[in-house]
Structure formats: structure tokens, C-alpha cells
PDB file of C-alpha atoms in Angstrom:
ATOM      1  CA  MET G1345       3.199 113.898  34.080  1.00 42.00           C
ATOM      2  CA  ARG G1346       6.769 113.765  35.360  1.00 45.00           C
ATOM      3  CA  SER G1347       8.357 110.360  35.552  1.00 47.00           C
ATOM      4  CA  LYS G1348      10.116 109.500  38.766  1.00 48.00           C
ATOM      5  CA  SER G1349      13.526 107.995  39.004  1.00 49.00           C
ATOM      6  CA  PRO G1350      13.890 105.297  41.670  1.00 47.00           C
ATOM      7  CA  ALA G1351      16.827 107.287  43.045  1.00 48.00           C
ATOM      8  CA  PHE G1352      14.459 110.172  43.824  1.00 48.00           C
ATOM      9  CA  ASP G1353      11.546 108.079  45.094  1.00 51.00           C
ATOM     10  CA  GLN G1354      11.029 109.165  48.693  1.00 54.00           C
ATOM     11  CA  SER G1355       9.378 105.853  49.540  1.00 55.00           C
ATOM     12  CA  ASN G1356      12.761 104.093  49.221  1.00 52.00           C
ATOM     13  CA  ASP G1357      14.297 103.405  52.610  1.00 54.00           C
ATOM     14  CA  ILE G1358      17.702 102.612  51.127  1.00 60.00           C
ATOM     15  CA  VAL G1359      19.729 105.217  49.258  1.00 65.00           C
ATOM     16  CA  SER G1360      21.114 103.702  46.099  1.00 75.00           C
ATOM     17  CA  PRO G1361      24.703 104.384  45.038  1.00 76.00           C
ATOM     18  CA  GLY G1362      23.314 106.187  41.989  1.00 74.00           C
ATOM     19  CA  CYS G1363      21.293 108.480  44.222  1.00 79.00           C
ATOM     20  CA  ALA G1364      24.322 109.277  46.353  1.00 83.00           C
ATOM     21  CA  GLU G1365      26.286 110.195  43.227  1.00 84.00           C
ATOM     22  CA  LEU G1366      23.457 112.401  41.942  1.00 82.00           C
ATOM     23  CA  MET G1367      23.219 114.160  45.284  1.00 84.00           C
ATOM     24  CA  ALA G1368      26.975 114.783  45.306  1.00 88.00           C
ATOM     25  CA  MET G1369      26.781 116.283  41.793  1.00 88.00           C
ATOM     26  CA  ALA G1370      23.858 118.493  42.842  1.00 88.00           C
ATOM     27  CA  GLU G1371      25.713 119.683  45.935  1.00 93.00           C
ATOM     28  CA  ARG G1372      28.781 120.590  43.883  1.00 93.00           C
ATOM     29  CA  GLU G1373      26.715 122.403  41.261  1.00 93.00           C
ATOM     30  CA  ILE G1374      24.571 124.465  43.628  1.00 95.00           C
ATOM     31  CA  GLY G1375      27.572 125.123  45.890  1.00 96.00           C
ATOM     32  CA  ALA G1376      29.637 126.537  43.039  1.00 96.00           C
ATOM     33  CA  PHE G1377      26.685 128.588  41.799  1.00 97.00           C
ATOM     34  CA  ILE G1378      25.905 130.093  45.185  1.00 98.00           C
ATOM     35  CA  THR G1379      29.580 130.852  45.879  1.00 97.00           C
ATOM     36  CA  VAL G1380      29.852 132.856  42.664  1.00 97.00           C
ATOM     37  CA  VAL G1381      26.543 134.670  43.218  1.00 97.00           C
ATOM     38  CA  THR G1382      27.604 135.570  46.777  1.00 97.00           C
ATOM     39  CA  ASP G1383      30.969 136.881  45.578  1.00 97.00           C
ATOM     40  CA  LEU G1384      29.431 138.967  42.782  1.00 96.00           C
ATOM     41  CA  TYR G1385      26.079 140.104  44.181  1.00 96.00           C
ATOM     42  CA  GLY G1386      26.035 139.470  47.935  1.00 96.00           C
ATOM     43  CA  SER G1387      24.219 137.186  50.323  1.00 96.00           C
ATOM     44  CA  GLU G1388      20.693 138.459  49.631  1.00 96.00           C
ATOM     45  CA  GLN G1389      20.934 137.601  45.929  1.00 96.00           C
ATOM     46  CA  ALA G1390      22.634 134.312  46.827  1.00 97.00           C
ATOM     47  CA  GLN G1391      19.674 133.338  49.028  1.00 97.00           C
ATOM     48  CA  LEU G1392      17.183 134.212  46.296  1.00 97.00           C
ATOM     49  CA  SER G1393      19.295 132.374  43.727  1.00 97.00           C
ATOM     50  CA  ALA G1394      19.479 129.248  45.894  1.00 97.00           C
ATOM     51  CA  GLU G1395      15.675 129.260  46.068  1.00 97.00           C
ATOM     52  CA  ASP G1396      15.542 129.744  42.290  1.00 97.00           C
ATOM     53  CA  TRP G1397      17.942 126.829  41.784  1.00 96.00           C
ATOM     54  CA  ILE G1398      15.858 124.527  43.966  1.00 94.00           C
ATOM     55  CA  ASN G1399      12.647 125.608  42.219  1.00 94.00           C
ATOM     56  CA  GLU G1400      14.239 124.946  38.830  1.00 92.00           C
ATOM     57  CA  PHE G1401      15.396 121.546  40.063  1.00 90.00           C
ATOM     58  CA  HIS G1402      11.867 120.681  41.194  1.00 89.00           C
ATOM     59  CA  SER G1403      10.436 121.685  37.827  1.00 89.00           C
ATOM     60  CA  THR G1404      12.892 119.462  35.950  1.00 83.00           C
ATOM     61  CA  ASP G1405      12.303 115.847  35.022  1.00 74.00           C
ATOM     62  CA  ALA G1406      14.446 113.796  37.407  1.00 66.00           C
ATOM     63  CA  LEU G1407      15.678 111.550  34.605  1.00 63.00           C
ATOM     64  CA  SER G1408      17.018 114.494  32.601  1.00 67.00           C
ATOM     65  CA  ILE G1409      19.393 115.576  35.374  1.00 67.00           C
ATOM     66  CA  SER G1410      21.180 112.278  35.757  1.00 68.00           C
ATOM     67  CA  ALA G1411      24.157 113.693  33.836  1.00 71.00           C
ATOM     68  CA  PRO G1412      26.278 116.742  34.669  1.00 70.00           C
ATOM     69  CA  ARG G1413      24.697 118.546  31.704  1.00 80.00           C
ATOM     70  CA  GLY G1414      21.296 118.261  33.398  1.00 84.00           C
ATOM     71  CA  TRP G1415      22.590 119.964  36.533  1.00 87.00           C
ATOM     72  CA  ARG G1416      24.105 122.675  34.386  1.00 90.00           C
ATOM     73  CA  GLU G1417      20.703 123.285  32.772  1.00 91.00           C
ATOM     74  CA  VAL G1418      19.212 123.827  36.233  1.00 93.00           C
ATOM     75  CA  THR G1419      21.983 126.324  36.982  1.00 94.00           C
ATOM     76  CA  VAL G1420      21.512 128.138  33.675  1.00 95.00           C
ATOM     77  CA  ALA G1421      17.780 128.521  34.375  1.00 95.00           C
ATOM     78  CA  ALA G1422      18.488 129.858  37.884  1.00 97.00           C
ATOM     79  CA  SER G1423      21.101 132.209  36.390  1.00 97.00           C
ATOM     80  CA  ALA G1424      18.510 133.558  33.973  1.00 97.00           C
ATOM     81  CA  ARG G1425      16.234 134.354  36.911  1.00 96.00           C
ATOM     82  CA  LEU G1426      19.135 136.134  38.638  1.00 97.00           C
ATOM     83  CA  ALA G1427      19.946 138.138  35.513  1.00 96.00           C
ATOM     84  CA  SER G1428      16.333 139.189  35.195  1.00 95.00           C
ATOM     85  CA  ARG G1429      16.183 140.217  38.855  1.00 93.00           C
ATOM     86  CA  ILE G1430      19.470 142.155  38.606  1.00 92.00           C
ATOM     87  CA  SER G1431      18.509 143.928  35.373  1.00 89.00           C
ATOM     88  CA  ASP G1432      15.184 144.991  36.907  1.00 83.00           C
ATOM     89  CA  THR G1433      16.985 146.813  39.720  1.00 78.00           C
ATOM     90  CA  LYS G1434      20.129 148.029  37.964  1.00 70.00           C
ATOM     91  CA  VAL G1435      20.622 151.720  37.344  1.00 48.00           C
ATOM     92  CA  SER G1436      21.575 152.619  33.813  1.00 45.00           C
ATOM     93  CA  SER G1437      24.420 155.047  33.172  1.00 37.00           C
ATOM     94  CA  THR G1438      22.519 156.556  30.233  1.00 42.00           C
ATOM     95  CA  PRO G1439      21.859 160.293  30.680  1.00 46.00           C
ATOM     96  CA  SER G1440      18.187 161.133  31.011  1.00 50.00           C
ATOM     97  CA  SER G1441      16.541 162.842  28.048  1.00 49.00           C
ATOM     98  CA  ASN G1442      15.270 165.771  30.125  1.00 51.00           C
ATOM     99  CA  GLY G1443      18.725 166.652  31.427  1.00 49.00           C
ATOM    100  CA  SER G1444      17.630 166.583  35.048  1.00 48.00           C
ATOM    101  CA  GLY G1445      20.249 164.076  36.113  1.00 45.00           C
ATOM    102  CA  PRO G1446      23.002 161.811  34.881  1.00 45.00           C
ATOM    103  CA  PHE G1447      21.142 158.512  35.490  1.00 41.00           C
ATOM    104  CA  VAL G1448      17.805 156.959  34.636  1.00 43.00           C
ATOM    105  CA  LEU G1449      16.316 153.726  35.885  1.00 42.00           C
ATOM    106  CA  ALA G1450      16.462 151.004  33.259  1.00 39.00           C
TER     107      ALA G1450
END
């Protein structure tokens, strides 16, 4: 069972300073990630990657992301999903073995 950090407890009516700092770090991390994905792969992949990032965040123990390294781990996991998605759709430049065309699907 995942442990909850008081900073992430939705029953709190007051946002603690620690929570505000964590939220600022998360915003910077996901913002930088999405900016790069948009620049390299376009807005469709950026949207999918943002969803991946949020899903990875939700699957992570809240206490483990209290340091910048924890946010980076969320980004690395979302990047792995992006790489998998991109490699599934990328066309290889390897000539086909039957000689019918210059490209084969990887």
C-alpha cells in the first residue's frame, strides 16, 4: 500500500510550504519535458507524453518524489514510454530483403 505524504493529502485545507515547493518542482519538470517533446515530436506526442508523465507520477510513492531526483525518475519513466511509442511507429531505413522497396517497417 502506498504511503501518503501530508503534503499530498487532499483532505488538508491548508497547503503547506513543502507542498507548494513540491508542486513548483513538478511544474518545472513536466514543463521542461513537454517543451522538449513538443519541439522534437510535435503536439500529439507531447499530449500523450504529458498523460504518461501524470500516470507515472500517480504510480510513484509520494515520499520518493520529494527530491528533484524523484521527479527526474518520473520523467525518465515517461520518456521510456515515449521511446517505445516512437520506435513502434518509426520507419527503418534498412532495405527490405525482397528488394521490393527501400524501406521496411521496424
